[in-house]
GROMACS .gro file of C-alpha atoms in nm:
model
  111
    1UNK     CA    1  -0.578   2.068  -0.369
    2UNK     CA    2  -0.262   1.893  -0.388
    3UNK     CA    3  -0.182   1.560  -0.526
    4UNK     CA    4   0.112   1.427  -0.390
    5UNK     CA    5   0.123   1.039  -0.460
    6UNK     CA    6   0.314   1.127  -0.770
    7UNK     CA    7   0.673   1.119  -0.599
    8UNK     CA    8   0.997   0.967  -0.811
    9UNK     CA    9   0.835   0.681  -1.001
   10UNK     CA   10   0.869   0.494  -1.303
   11UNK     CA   11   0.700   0.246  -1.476
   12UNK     CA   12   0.798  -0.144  -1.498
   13UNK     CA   13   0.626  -0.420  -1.669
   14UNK     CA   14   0.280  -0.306  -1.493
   15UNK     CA   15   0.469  -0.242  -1.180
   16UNK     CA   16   0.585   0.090  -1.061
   17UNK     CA   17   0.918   0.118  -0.934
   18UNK     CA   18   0.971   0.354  -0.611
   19UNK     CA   19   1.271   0.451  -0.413
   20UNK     CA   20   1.427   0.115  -0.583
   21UNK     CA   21   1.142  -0.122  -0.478
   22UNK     CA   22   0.820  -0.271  -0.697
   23UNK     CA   23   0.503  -0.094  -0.577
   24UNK     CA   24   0.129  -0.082  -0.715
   25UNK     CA   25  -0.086   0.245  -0.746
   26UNK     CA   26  -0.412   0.251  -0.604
   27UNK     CA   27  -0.666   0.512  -0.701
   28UNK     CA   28  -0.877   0.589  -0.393
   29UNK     CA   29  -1.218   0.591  -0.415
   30UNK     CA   30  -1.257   0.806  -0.081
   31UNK     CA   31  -0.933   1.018  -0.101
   32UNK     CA   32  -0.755   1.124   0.223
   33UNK     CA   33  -0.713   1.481   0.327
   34UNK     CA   34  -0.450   1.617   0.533
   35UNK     CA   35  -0.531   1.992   0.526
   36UNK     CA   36  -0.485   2.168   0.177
   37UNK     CA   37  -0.350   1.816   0.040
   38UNK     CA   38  -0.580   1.547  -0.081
   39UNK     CA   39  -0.439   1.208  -0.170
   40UNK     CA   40  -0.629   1.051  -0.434
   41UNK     CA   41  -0.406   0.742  -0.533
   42UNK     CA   42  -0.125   0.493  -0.308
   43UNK     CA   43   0.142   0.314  -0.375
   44UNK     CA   44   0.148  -0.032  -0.224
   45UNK     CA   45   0.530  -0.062  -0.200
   46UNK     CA   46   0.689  -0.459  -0.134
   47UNK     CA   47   0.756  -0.496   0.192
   48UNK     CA   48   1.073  -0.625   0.326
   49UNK     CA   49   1.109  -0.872   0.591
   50UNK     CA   50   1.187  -0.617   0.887
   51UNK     CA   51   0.872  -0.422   0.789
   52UNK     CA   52   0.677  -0.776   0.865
   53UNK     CA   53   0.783  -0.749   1.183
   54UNK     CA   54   0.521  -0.864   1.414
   55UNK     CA   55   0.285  -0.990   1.176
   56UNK     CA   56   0.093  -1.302   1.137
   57UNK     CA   57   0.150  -1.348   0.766
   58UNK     CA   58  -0.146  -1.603   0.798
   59UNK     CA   59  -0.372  -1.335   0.874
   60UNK     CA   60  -0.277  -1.069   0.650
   61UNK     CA   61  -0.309  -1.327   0.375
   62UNK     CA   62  -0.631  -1.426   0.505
   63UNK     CA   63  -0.733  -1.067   0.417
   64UNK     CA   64  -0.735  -0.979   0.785
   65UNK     CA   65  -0.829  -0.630   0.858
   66UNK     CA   66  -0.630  -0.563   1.146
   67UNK     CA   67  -0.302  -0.698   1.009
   68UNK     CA   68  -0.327  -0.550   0.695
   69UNK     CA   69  -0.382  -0.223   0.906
   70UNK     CA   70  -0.090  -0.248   1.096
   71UNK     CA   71   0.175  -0.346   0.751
   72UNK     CA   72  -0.013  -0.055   0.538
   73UNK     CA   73   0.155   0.221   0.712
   74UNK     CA   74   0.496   0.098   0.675
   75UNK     CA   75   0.487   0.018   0.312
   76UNK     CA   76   0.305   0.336   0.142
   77UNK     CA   77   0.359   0.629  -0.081
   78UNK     CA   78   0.322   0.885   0.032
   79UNK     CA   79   0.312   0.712   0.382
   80UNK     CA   80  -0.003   0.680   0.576
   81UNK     CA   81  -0.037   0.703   0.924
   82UNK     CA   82  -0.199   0.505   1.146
   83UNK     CA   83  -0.544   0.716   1.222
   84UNK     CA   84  -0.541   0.747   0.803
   85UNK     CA   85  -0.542   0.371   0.777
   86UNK     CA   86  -0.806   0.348   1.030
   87UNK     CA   87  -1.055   0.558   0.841
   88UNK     CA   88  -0.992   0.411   0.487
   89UNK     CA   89  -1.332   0.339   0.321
   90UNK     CA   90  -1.351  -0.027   0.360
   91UNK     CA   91  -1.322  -0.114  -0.048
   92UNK     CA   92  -1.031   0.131  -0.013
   93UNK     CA   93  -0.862  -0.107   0.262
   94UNK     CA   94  -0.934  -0.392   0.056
   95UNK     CA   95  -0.812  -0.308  -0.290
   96UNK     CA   96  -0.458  -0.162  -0.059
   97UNK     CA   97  -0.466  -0.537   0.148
   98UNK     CA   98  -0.496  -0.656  -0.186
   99UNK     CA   99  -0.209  -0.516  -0.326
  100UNK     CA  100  -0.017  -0.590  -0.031
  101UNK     CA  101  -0.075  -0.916  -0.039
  102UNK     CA  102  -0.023  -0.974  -0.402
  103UNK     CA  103   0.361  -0.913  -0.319
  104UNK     CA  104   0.362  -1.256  -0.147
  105UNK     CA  105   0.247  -1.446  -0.465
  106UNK     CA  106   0.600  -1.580  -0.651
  107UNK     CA  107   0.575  -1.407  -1.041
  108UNK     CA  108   0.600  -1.776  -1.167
  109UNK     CA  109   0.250  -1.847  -1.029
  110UNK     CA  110   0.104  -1.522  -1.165
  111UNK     CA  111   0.161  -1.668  -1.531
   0.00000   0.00000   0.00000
């Protein structure tokens, strides 16, 4: 078994930093396994606007299952595909939505 969330990261004022962008870690309770590798722990990395694309933001802050489905393979580390997403234990898709969606709260209000 193979843990390979681990990828060029640093840490940033409780942030991670990854490939140049703020991104969360999220330890899986049900980890994913793509033949010898299991992946126990995300990143949730801030999406930009072209990765939004075709999103209600309304929903996805509304905690929206299906739009947080469709923006959590764009934005992770190690990236996710779709039929992944899909079969994320559902307080796995939450605490990822949640992470998600914490990227749309300005810093200012989180103090």
């Amino acid at each position: 078994m193979t843990d390979i969330a681990t990828s060029q990261t640093q840490t940033l004022e409780g942030e991670e930093i990854i490939n140049g962008r703020p991104a969360r870690a999220i330890t899986l309770q049900q980890p994913i396994t793509r033949g010898a590798q299991v992946i126990t722990k995300v990143h949730v990395r801030k999406p930009k606007s072209g990765e939004l694309r075709g999103i209600d933001l309304g929903a996805m802050l509304n905690a929206n299952a299906d739009a947080i489905m469709q923006v959590l393979p764009r934005v992770t580390e190690p990236l996710l595909v779709k039929h992944e997403v899909e079969n994320l234990d559902p307080a796995d898709l939450l605490m990822l939505g949640m992470a998600l969606v914490s990227f749309f709260v300005p810093k200012a209000e989180l103090q």
